[in-house]
Amino acid sequence: MSDSLPTIPVASAFADEVAQRVREVRDRIAAAHARGGHGQEVTLVAVTKTHGPEAVLAAHAAGVLDVGENRIQEAEQKRAALPDLPVRWHLIGHVQRNKAKSAVSFDLVHGLDSLRLAEALHDATQAASRTCDVLVQVNVSGEASKFGLPAAEVPAFAEQLRAFHSLRVRGVMTMAPFDAEEAMLRRVFAGARACAQDVRAAGHAADVLSMGMSGDFEIAIEEGATHVRLGTILFGAREG
Ligand SMILES: *Cc1c(COP(=O)(O)O)cnc(C)c1O
């Protein structure tokens, strides 16, 4: 179309690059699913933290419908800039209790790791007459630097969560240690899968297993991941 408006070169080059990376990642997701996998469907969550709204737009243009952010304030700015974009917003980072009111506006909160946070989220949902979908964050490896509940505490925690009617416990989220050996990654991811089973055993309709990042998503899928959270591999390295 010769008479169409000129496109903005920088923006479109970035969007093209993201679209290309999304295609490559989808191929790798499909291959991992074919090699292993547990019959699950895999959702690609594009982690746009530190990048601007244009990263969300580029991901959406490439067919990605799920976006992950780890800081509430940063996410709120992007959501305000893109009010009508039909994507699901995932809060993947640690949630402070004083941010519960904002947190419950996300489509899925991945970082539920304490009873006090469950109480705060529950109060916020009640105040807003809404429900909130949450994942129990599990620290399978026991790394001190990671947030999350020890795996052994998940059954009792899941049992306690039944009292919070407006929180819908959809499954489990975990982060593997950075740069771990494959055997360790498999142990962590299989451990998280067992925790999701514990959550189901407590009576929750929990079908989500959020695990796998840019460096380990294929192993995570082989171990049953339903949601992989990918930033660097789609958008390049983050600053800071
Ligand atoms: C940043 C982040 C990711 C994405 O990490 P990449 O290695 O850039 O893919 C995934 N999950 C959580 C919780 C994160 O904070």
PDB file of C-alpha atoms and ligand atoms in Angstrom:
ATOM      1  CA  MET A   1       0.000   0.000   0.000  1.00  0.00           C
ATOM      2  CA  SER A   2       1.987   2.931  -1.295  1.00  0.00           C
ATOM      3  CA  ASP A   3      -0.253   5.590   0.197  1.00  0.00           C
ATOM      4  CA  SER A   4      -0.227   4.286   3.763  1.00  0.00           C
ATOM      5  CA  LEU A   5       1.454   6.279   6.494  1.00  0.00           C
ATOM      6  CA  PRO A   6       5.144   5.591   6.950  1.00  0.00           C
ATOM      7  CA  THR A   7       5.776   3.258   9.877  1.00  0.00           C
ATOM      8  CA  ILE A   8       8.054   4.306  12.713  1.00  0.00           C
ATOM      9  CA  PRO A   9      11.259   2.439  11.881  1.00  0.00           C
ATOM     10  CA  VAL A  10      12.646   1.936  15.389  1.00  0.00           C
ATOM     11  CA  ALA A  11       9.395   0.688  16.868  1.00  0.00           C
ATOM     12  CA  SER A  12       8.672  -1.692  14.015  1.00  0.00           C
ATOM     13  CA  ALA A  13      12.221  -3.099  14.001  1.00  0.00           C
ATOM     14  CA  PHE A  14      11.785  -3.865  17.708  1.00  0.00           C
ATOM     15  CA  ALA A  15       8.358  -5.399  17.141  1.00  0.00           C
ATOM     16  CA  ASP A  16       9.731  -7.530  14.281  1.00  0.00           C
ATOM     17  CA  GLU A  17      12.567  -8.713  16.469  1.00  0.00           C
ATOM     18  CA  VAL A  18      10.179  -9.643  19.279  1.00  0.00           C
ATOM     19  CA  ALA A  19       7.863 -11.439  16.843  1.00  0.00           C
ATOM     20  CA  GLN A  20      10.815 -13.450  15.539  1.00  0.00           C
ATOM     21  CA  ARG A  21      11.879 -14.389  19.057  1.00  0.00           C
ATOM     22  CA  VAL A  22       8.338 -15.349  19.991  1.00  0.00           C
ATOM     23  CA  ARG A  23       8.210 -17.690  16.986  1.00  0.00           C
ATOM     24  CA  GLU A  24      11.529 -19.295  17.945  1.00  0.00           C
ATOM     25  CA  VAL A  25      10.451 -19.694  21.567  1.00  0.00           C
ATOM     26  CA  ARG A  26       7.122 -21.220  20.557  1.00  0.00           C
ATOM     27  CA  ASP A  27       8.989 -23.784  18.444  1.00  0.00           C
ATOM     28  CA  ARG A  28      11.211 -24.632  21.404  1.00  0.00           C
ATOM     29  CA  ILE A  29       8.174 -24.889  23.699  1.00  0.00           C
ATOM     30  CA  ALA A  30       6.502 -27.286  21.261  1.00  0.00           C
ATOM     31  CA  ALA A  31       9.656 -29.387  20.954  1.00  0.00           C
ATOM     32  CA  ALA A  32      10.084 -29.630  24.732  1.00  0.00           C
ATOM     33  CA  HIS A  33       6.431 -30.549  25.070  1.00  0.00           C
ATOM     34  CA  ALA A  34       6.849 -33.282  22.438  1.00  0.00           C
ATOM     35  CA  ARG A  35      10.001 -34.676  24.128  1.00  0.00           C
ATOM     36  CA  GLY A  36       8.555 -34.794  27.611  1.00  0.00           C
ATOM     37  CA  GLY A  37       5.680 -32.900  29.019  1.00  0.00           C
ATOM     38  CA  HIS A  38       2.722 -34.196  30.927  1.00  0.00           C
ATOM     39  CA  GLY A  39      -0.068 -33.586  28.460  1.00  0.00           C
ATOM     40  CA  GLN A  40      -0.415 -30.035  29.734  1.00  0.00           C
ATOM     41  CA  GLU A  41      -1.112 -26.907  27.715  1.00  0.00           C
ATOM     42  CA  VAL A  42       1.709 -24.386  27.929  1.00  0.00           C
ATOM     43  CA  THR A  43       1.079 -20.652  28.221  1.00  0.00           C
ATOM     44  CA  LEU A  44       3.852 -18.238  27.358  1.00  0.00           C
ATOM     45  CA  VAL A  45       3.975 -15.343  29.829  1.00  0.00           C
ATOM     46  CA  ALA A  46       6.066 -12.497  28.407  1.00  0.00           C
ATOM     47  CA  VAL A  47       7.937 -10.849  31.280  1.00  0.00           C
ATOM     48  CA  THR A  48       8.110  -7.165  30.384  1.00  0.00           C
ATOM     49  CA  LYS A  49       9.608  -5.817  33.618  1.00  0.00           C
ATOM     50  CA  THR A  50      12.111  -2.963  33.069  1.00  0.00           C
ATOM     51  CA  HIS A  51      10.854  -2.573  29.487  1.00  0.00           C
ATOM     52  CA  GLY A  52       8.304   0.014  28.456  1.00  0.00           C
ATOM     53  CA  PRO A  53       4.740  -0.361  27.183  1.00  0.00           C
ATOM     54  CA  GLU A  54       6.136  -0.935  23.667  1.00  0.00           C
ATOM     55  CA  ALA A  55       7.383  -4.352  24.837  1.00  0.00           C
ATOM     56  CA  VAL A  56       3.852  -5.286  25.888  1.00  0.00           C
ATOM     57  CA  LEU A  57       2.487  -4.058  22.567  1.00  0.00           C
ATOM     58  CA  ALA A  58       5.141  -5.994  20.633  1.00  0.00           C
ATOM     59  CA  ALA A  59       4.385  -9.184  22.553  1.00  0.00           C
ATOM     60  CA  HIS A  60       0.671  -8.751  21.989  1.00  0.00           C
ATOM     61  CA  ALA A  61       1.203  -8.090  18.284  1.00  0.00           C
ATOM     62  CA  ALA A  62       3.149 -11.376  18.174  1.00  0.00           C
ATOM     63  CA  GLY A  63       0.151 -13.213  19.601  1.00  0.00           C
ATOM     64  CA  VAL A  64       1.154 -13.328  23.267  1.00  0.00           C
ATOM     65  CA  LEU A  65      -1.841 -12.787  25.543  1.00  0.00           C
ATOM     66  CA  ASP A  66      -0.137 -13.068  28.938  1.00  0.00           C
ATOM     67  CA  VAL A  67       2.216 -10.478  30.388  1.00  0.00           C
ATOM     68  CA  GLY A  68       4.260 -10.749  33.597  1.00  0.00           C
ATOM     69  CA  GLU A  69       5.462  -7.919  35.817  1.00  0.00           C
ATOM     70  CA  ASN A  70       7.246  -8.182  39.160  1.00  0.00           C
ATOM     71  CA  ARG A  71       6.778  -4.648  40.507  1.00  0.00           C
ATOM     72  CA  ILE A  72       3.289  -3.342  41.128  1.00  0.00           C
ATOM     73  CA  GLN A  73       4.041   0.314  40.553  1.00  0.00           C
ATOM     74  CA  GLU A  74       5.822  -0.319  37.260  1.00  0.00           C
ATOM     75  CA  ALA A  75       3.023  -2.622  36.146  1.00  0.00           C
ATOM     76  CA  GLU A  76       0.370  -0.068  37.007  1.00  0.00           C
ATOM     77  CA  GLN A  77       2.066   2.534  34.833  1.00  0.00           C
ATOM     78  CA  LYS A  78       2.088   0.144  31.878  1.00  0.00           C
ATOM     79  CA  ARG A  79      -1.498  -0.917  32.461  1.00  0.00           C
ATOM     80  CA  ALA A  80      -2.562   2.723  32.590  1.00  0.00           C
ATOM     81  CA  ALA A  81      -0.732   3.358  29.307  1.00  0.00           C
ATOM     82  CA  LEU A  82      -2.457   0.381  27.646  1.00  0.00           C
ATOM     83  CA  PRO A  83      -5.949   0.430  29.151  1.00  0.00           C
ATOM     84  CA  ASP A  84      -7.736  -1.551  26.485  1.00  0.00           C
ATOM     85  CA  LEU A  85      -5.093  -4.047  25.471  1.00  0.00           C
ATOM     86  CA  PRO A  86      -6.642  -7.522  25.805  1.00  0.00           C
ATOM     87  CA  VAL A  87      -3.851  -9.235  27.729  1.00  0.00           C
ATOM     88  CA  ARG A  88      -3.846 -10.989  31.093  1.00  0.00           C
ATOM     89  CA  TRP A  89      -1.588  -9.282  33.637  1.00  0.00           C
ATOM     90  CA  HIS A  90       0.414 -11.631  35.866  1.00  0.00           C
ATOM     91  CA  LEU A  91       2.019 -10.373  39.072  1.00  0.00           C
ATOM     92  CA  ILE A  92       5.066 -12.632  39.299  1.00  0.00           C
ATOM     93  CA  GLY A  93       7.142 -10.923  42.006  1.00  0.00           C
ATOM     94  CA  HIS A  94       7.084 -10.828  45.769  1.00  0.00           C
ATOM     95  CA  VAL A  95       3.958  -9.089  47.077  1.00  0.00           C
ATOM     96  CA  GLN A  96       4.109  -6.789  50.083  1.00  0.00           C
ATOM     97  CA  ARG A  97       1.004  -6.866  52.234  1.00  0.00           C
ATOM     98  CA  ASN A  98       0.520  -3.111  51.990  1.00  0.00           C
ATOM     99  CA  LYS A  99       0.185  -3.546  48.218  1.00  0.00           C
ATOM    100  CA  ALA A 100      -2.598  -6.127  48.465  1.00  0.00           C
ATOM    101  CA  LYS A 101      -5.242  -3.705  47.218  1.00  0.00           C
ATOM    102  CA  SER A 102      -3.394  -3.258  43.919  1.00  0.00           C
ATOM    103  CA  ALA A 103      -2.290  -6.878  43.737  1.00  0.00           C
ATOM    104  CA  VAL A 104      -5.834  -8.239  43.613  1.00  0.00           C
ATOM    105  CA  SER A 105      -6.500  -6.340  40.387  1.00  0.00           C
ATOM    106  CA  PHE A 106      -4.048  -8.626  38.545  1.00  0.00           C
ATOM    107  CA  ASP A 107      -5.376 -11.616  36.642  1.00  0.00           C
ATOM    108  CA  LEU A 108      -3.057 -14.012  38.458  1.00  0.00           C
ATOM    109  CA  VAL A 109      -0.880 -13.389  41.530  1.00  0.00           C
ATOM    110  CA  HIS A 110       2.032 -15.862  41.459  1.00  0.00           C
ATOM    111  CA  GLY A 111       3.674 -15.057  44.799  1.00  0.00           C
ATOM    112  CA  LEU A 112       1.374 -16.145  47.617  1.00  0.00           C
ATOM    113  CA  ASP A 113       3.765 -17.438  50.255  1.00  0.00           C
ATOM    114  CA  SER A 114       2.338 -16.649  53.687  1.00  0.00           C
ATOM    115  CA  LEU A 115      -0.866 -16.750  55.641  1.00  0.00           C
ATOM    116  CA  ARG A 116      -0.537 -13.050  56.435  1.00  0.00           C
ATOM    117  CA  LEU A 117      -0.391 -12.213  52.747  1.00  0.00           C
ATOM    118  CA  ALA A 118      -3.401 -14.467  52.119  1.00  0.00           C
ATOM    119  CA  GLU A 119      -5.280 -12.508  54.795  1.00  0.00           C
ATOM    120  CA  ALA A 120      -4.311  -9.183  53.231  1.00  0.00           C
ATOM    121  CA  LEU A 121      -5.308 -10.336  49.734  1.00  0.00           C
ATOM    122  CA  HIS A 122      -8.544 -11.755  51.071  1.00  0.00           C
ATOM    123  CA  ASP A 123      -9.396  -8.479  52.844  1.00  0.00           C
ATOM    124  CA  ALA A 124      -8.649  -6.589  49.628  1.00  0.00           C
ATOM    125  CA  THR A 125     -10.884  -8.848  47.552  1.00  0.00           C
ATOM    126  CA  GLN A 126     -13.679  -8.504  50.088  1.00  0.00           C
ATOM    127  CA  ALA A 127     -13.376  -4.714  50.112  1.00  0.00           C
ATOM    128  CA  ALA A 128     -13.559  -4.662  46.313  1.00  0.00           C
ATOM    129  CA  SER A 129     -16.287  -7.347  46.045  1.00  0.00           C
ATOM    130  CA  ARG A 130     -14.146  -9.452  43.777  1.00  0.00           C
ATOM    131  CA  THR A 131     -12.171 -12.664  43.674  1.00  0.00           C
ATOM    132  CA  CYS A 132      -8.473 -13.116  43.006  1.00  0.00           C
ATOM    133  CA  ASP A 133      -6.626 -15.997  41.352  1.00  0.00           C
ATOM    134  CA  VAL A 134      -3.439 -16.917  43.192  1.00  0.00           C
ATOM    135  CA  LEU A 135      -0.563 -19.383  43.046  1.00  0.00           C
ATOM    136  CA  VAL A 136       1.278 -20.720  46.073  1.00  0.00           C
ATOM    137  CA  GLN A 137       4.945 -19.855  45.655  1.00  0.00           C
ATOM    138  CA  VAL A 138       7.145 -22.739  46.728  1.00  0.00           C
ATOM    139  CA  ASN A 139      10.858 -22.623  47.443  1.00  0.00           C
ATOM    140  CA  VAL A 140      11.681 -26.208  46.522  1.00  0.00           C
ATOM    141  CA  SER A 141      15.460 -25.921  46.624  1.00  0.00           C
ATOM    142  CA  GLY A 142      15.529 -24.277  50.047  1.00  0.00           C
ATOM    143  CA  GLU A 143      17.783 -21.468  48.754  1.00  0.00           C
ATOM    144  CA  ALA A 144      17.840 -18.732  51.395  1.00  0.00           C
ATOM    145  CA  SER A 145      17.652 -15.985  48.773  1.00  0.00           C
ATOM    146  CA  LYS A 146      14.350 -17.190  47.350  1.00  0.00           C
ATOM    147  CA  PHE A 147      10.866 -16.281  48.474  1.00  0.00           C
ATOM    148  CA  GLY A 148       8.373 -19.067  48.845  1.00  0.00           C
ATOM    149  CA  LEU A 149       7.147 -21.672  51.257  1.00  0.00           C
ATOM    150  CA  PRO A 150       9.153 -24.831  51.962  1.00  0.00           C
ATOM    151  CA  ALA A 151       7.566 -27.711  50.036  1.00  0.00           C
ATOM    152  CA  ALA A 152       6.849 -29.578  53.275  1.00  0.00           C
ATOM    153  CA  GLU A 153       4.572 -26.759  54.439  1.00  0.00           C
ATOM    154  CA  VAL A 154       2.403 -26.718  51.314  1.00  0.00           C
ATOM    155  CA  PRO A 155      -0.215 -29.316  52.356  1.00  0.00           C
ATOM    156  CA  ALA A 156      -1.068 -27.528  55.621  1.00  0.00           C
ATOM    157  CA  PHE A 157      -0.937 -24.103  53.945  1.00  0.00           C
ATOM    158  CA  ALA A 158      -3.269 -25.251  51.160  1.00  0.00           C
ATOM    159  CA  GLU A 159      -5.628 -26.560  53.815  1.00  0.00           C
ATOM    160  CA  GLN A 160      -5.620 -23.174  55.595  1.00  0.00           C
ATOM    161  CA  LEU A 161      -6.276 -21.335  52.332  1.00  0.00           C
ATOM    162  CA  ARG A 162      -9.660 -23.009  52.048  1.00  0.00           C
ATOM    163  CA  ALA A 163     -10.984 -20.481  54.561  1.00  0.00           C
ATOM    164  CA  PHE A 164     -10.331 -17.596  52.142  1.00  0.00           C
ATOM    165  CA  HIS A 165     -13.287 -17.997  49.840  1.00  0.00           C
ATOM    166  CA  SER A 166     -12.521 -15.140  47.512  1.00  0.00           C
ATOM    167  CA  LEU A 167      -8.998 -16.382  46.783  1.00  0.00           C
ATOM    168  CA  ARG A 168      -9.045 -18.987  44.041  1.00  0.00           C
ATOM    169  CA  VAL A 169      -5.962 -21.134  44.497  1.00  0.00           C
ATOM    170  CA  ARG A 170      -5.050 -22.071  40.929  1.00  0.00           C
ATOM    171  CA  GLY A 171      -1.752 -23.894  41.517  1.00  0.00           C
ATOM    172  CA  VAL A 172       1.903 -23.450  42.293  1.00  0.00           C
ATOM    173  CA  MET A 173       4.762 -21.209  41.221  1.00  0.00           C
ATOM    174  CA  THR A 174       8.457 -21.824  41.719  1.00  0.00           C
ATOM    175  CA  MET A 175      11.828 -20.434  40.718  1.00  0.00           C
ATOM    176  CA  ALA A 176      14.792 -22.750  40.256  1.00  0.00           C
ATOM    177  CA  PRO A 177      18.252 -21.752  41.461  1.00  0.00           C
ATOM    178  CA  PHE A 178      20.079 -19.705  38.832  1.00  0.00           C
ATOM    179  CA  ASP A 179      22.543 -21.746  36.742  1.00  0.00           C
ATOM    180  CA  ALA A 180      21.759 -25.030  38.484  1.00  0.00           C
ATOM    181  CA  GLU A 181      22.714 -28.370  36.947  1.00  0.00           C
ATOM    182  CA  GLU A 182      20.049 -30.157  34.954  1.00  0.00           C
ATOM    183  CA  ALA A 183      19.537 -32.816  37.646  1.00  0.00           C
ATOM    184  CA  MET A 184      18.913 -30.110  40.236  1.00  0.00           C
ATOM    185  CA  LEU A 185      16.492 -28.274  37.914  1.00  0.00           C
ATOM    186  CA  ARG A 186      14.522 -31.467  37.352  1.00  0.00           C
ATOM    187  CA  ARG A 187      14.414 -32.131  41.088  1.00  0.00           C
ATOM    188  CA  VAL A 188      13.098 -28.612  41.757  1.00  0.00           C
ATOM    189  CA  PHE A 189      10.494 -28.701  38.993  1.00  0.00           C
ATOM    190  CA  ALA A 190       9.294 -32.204  39.869  1.00  0.00           C
ATOM    191  CA  GLY A 191       9.090 -31.053  43.487  1.00  0.00           C
ATOM    192  CA  ALA A 192       6.860 -28.158  42.470  1.00  0.00           C
ATOM    193  CA  ARG A 193       4.669 -30.547  40.491  1.00  0.00           C
ATOM    194  CA  ALA A 194       4.227 -32.646  43.624  1.00  0.00           C
ATOM    195  CA  CYS A 195       3.270 -29.488  45.539  1.00  0.00           C
ATOM    196  CA  ALA A 196       0.565 -28.727  42.969  1.00  0.00           C
ATOM    197  CA  GLN A 197      -0.776 -32.207  43.683  1.00  0.00           C
ATOM    198  CA  ASP A 198      -0.791 -31.339  47.408  1.00  0.00           C
ATOM    199  CA  VAL A 199      -2.790 -28.200  46.621  1.00  0.00           C
ATOM    200  CA  ARG A 200      -5.327 -30.237  44.645  1.00  0.00           C
ATOM    201  CA  ALA A 201      -5.532 -32.782  47.448  1.00  0.00           C
ATOM    202  CA  ALA A 202      -6.605 -29.938  49.755  1.00  0.00           C
ATOM    203  CA  GLY A 203      -9.604 -29.389  47.506  1.00  0.00           C
ATOM    204  CA  HIS A 204      -8.512 -26.544  45.240  1.00  0.00           C
ATOM    205  CA  ALA A 205      -9.114 -26.655  41.483  1.00  0.00           C
ATOM    206  CA  ALA A 206      -5.417 -26.146  40.847  1.00  0.00           C
ATOM    207  CA  ASP A 207      -4.224 -26.767  37.301  1.00  0.00           C
ATOM    208  CA  VAL A 208      -1.450 -24.154  37.004  1.00  0.00           C
ATOM    209  CA  LEU A 209       2.251 -24.915  37.364  1.00  0.00           C
ATOM    210  CA  SER A 210       4.186 -21.697  36.783  1.00  0.00           C
ATOM    211  CA  MET A 211       7.863 -22.532  36.374  1.00  0.00           C
ATOM    212  CA  GLY A 212      10.650 -22.026  33.871  1.00  0.00           C
ATOM    213  CA  MET A 213      12.460 -18.839  32.847  1.00  0.00           C
ATOM    214  CA  SER A 214      14.703 -17.990  29.880  1.00  0.00           C
ATOM    215  CA  GLY A 215      17.503 -20.328  30.980  1.00  0.00           C
ATOM    216  CA  ASP A 216      15.465 -23.364  32.004  1.00  0.00           C
ATOM    217  CA  PHE A 217      12.005 -23.280  30.424  1.00  0.00           C
ATOM    218  CA  GLU A 218      12.467 -26.372  28.265  1.00  0.00           C
ATOM    219  CA  ILE A 219      13.308 -28.568  31.260  1.00  0.00           C
ATOM    220  CA  ALA A 220      10.417 -26.991  33.164  1.00  0.00           C
ATOM    221  CA  ILE A 221       8.014 -27.950  30.366  1.00  0.00           C
ATOM    222  CA  GLU A 222       9.373 -31.487  30.307  1.00  0.00           C
ATOM    223  CA  GLU A 223       8.590 -31.571  34.035  1.00  0.00           C
ATOM    224  CA  GLY A 224       5.028 -30.327  33.571  1.00  0.00           C
ATOM    225  CA  ALA A 225       5.070 -26.510  33.479  1.00  0.00           C
ATOM    226  CA  THR A 226       1.812 -24.965  32.286  1.00  0.00           C
ATOM    227  CA  HIS A 227       3.118 -21.380  32.421  1.00  0.00           C
ATOM    228  CA  VAL A 228       6.660 -20.343  31.479  1.00  0.00           C
ATOM    229  CA  ARG A 229       7.740 -16.810  32.416  1.00  0.00           C
ATOM    230  CA  LEU A 230      10.144 -15.497  29.797  1.00  0.00           C
ATOM    231  CA  GLY A 231      11.833 -12.107  29.753  1.00  0.00           C
ATOM    232  CA  THR A 232      15.420 -11.998  28.521  1.00  0.00           C
ATOM    233  CA  ILE A 233      14.959 -14.460  25.689  1.00  0.00           C
ATOM    234  CA  LEU A 234      12.160 -12.308  24.212  1.00  0.00           C
ATOM    235  CA  PHE A 235      13.279  -8.770  24.927  1.00  0.00           C
ATOM    236  CA  GLY A 236      17.041  -8.997  25.499  1.00  0.00           C
ATOM    237  CA  ALA A 237      19.066  -8.328  28.624  1.00  0.00           C
ATOM    238  CA  ARG A 238      17.672  -6.031  31.273  1.00  0.00           C
ATOM    239  CA  GLU A 239      19.623  -3.091  32.627  1.00  0.00           C
ATOM    240  CA  GLY A 240      20.115  -3.089  36.390  1.00  0.00           C
TER     241      GLY A 240
HETATM  242  C1  LIG B   1      12.342 -11.674  35.831  1.00  0.00           C
HETATM  243  C2  LIG B   1      11.568 -12.886  36.141  1.00  0.00           C
HETATM  244  C3  LIG B   1      11.355 -13.862  35.155  1.00  0.00           C
HETATM  245  C4  LIG B   1      11.956 -13.799  33.764  1.00  0.00           C
HETATM  246  O1  LIG B   1      13.331 -14.098  33.825  1.00  0.00           O
HETATM  247  P1  LIG B   1      14.189 -14.278  32.466  1.00  0.00           P
HETATM  248  O2  LIG B   1      15.376 -15.050  32.910  1.00  0.00           O
HETATM  249  O3  LIG B   1      14.542 -12.882  32.018  1.00  0.00           O
HETATM  250  O4  LIG B   1      13.373 -14.994  31.479  1.00  0.00           O
HETATM  251  C5  LIG B   1      10.567 -14.957  35.492  1.00  0.00           C
HETATM  252  N1  LIG B   1      10.016 -15.082  36.722  1.00  0.00           N
HETATM  253  C6  LIG B   1      10.205 -14.160  37.681  1.00  0.00           C
HETATM  254  C7  LIG B   1       9.565 -14.370  39.010  1.00  0.00           C
HETATM  255  C8  LIG B   1      10.984 -13.038  37.431  1.00  0.00           C
HETATM  256  O5  LIG B   1      11.156 -12.128  38.392  1.00  0.00           O
END
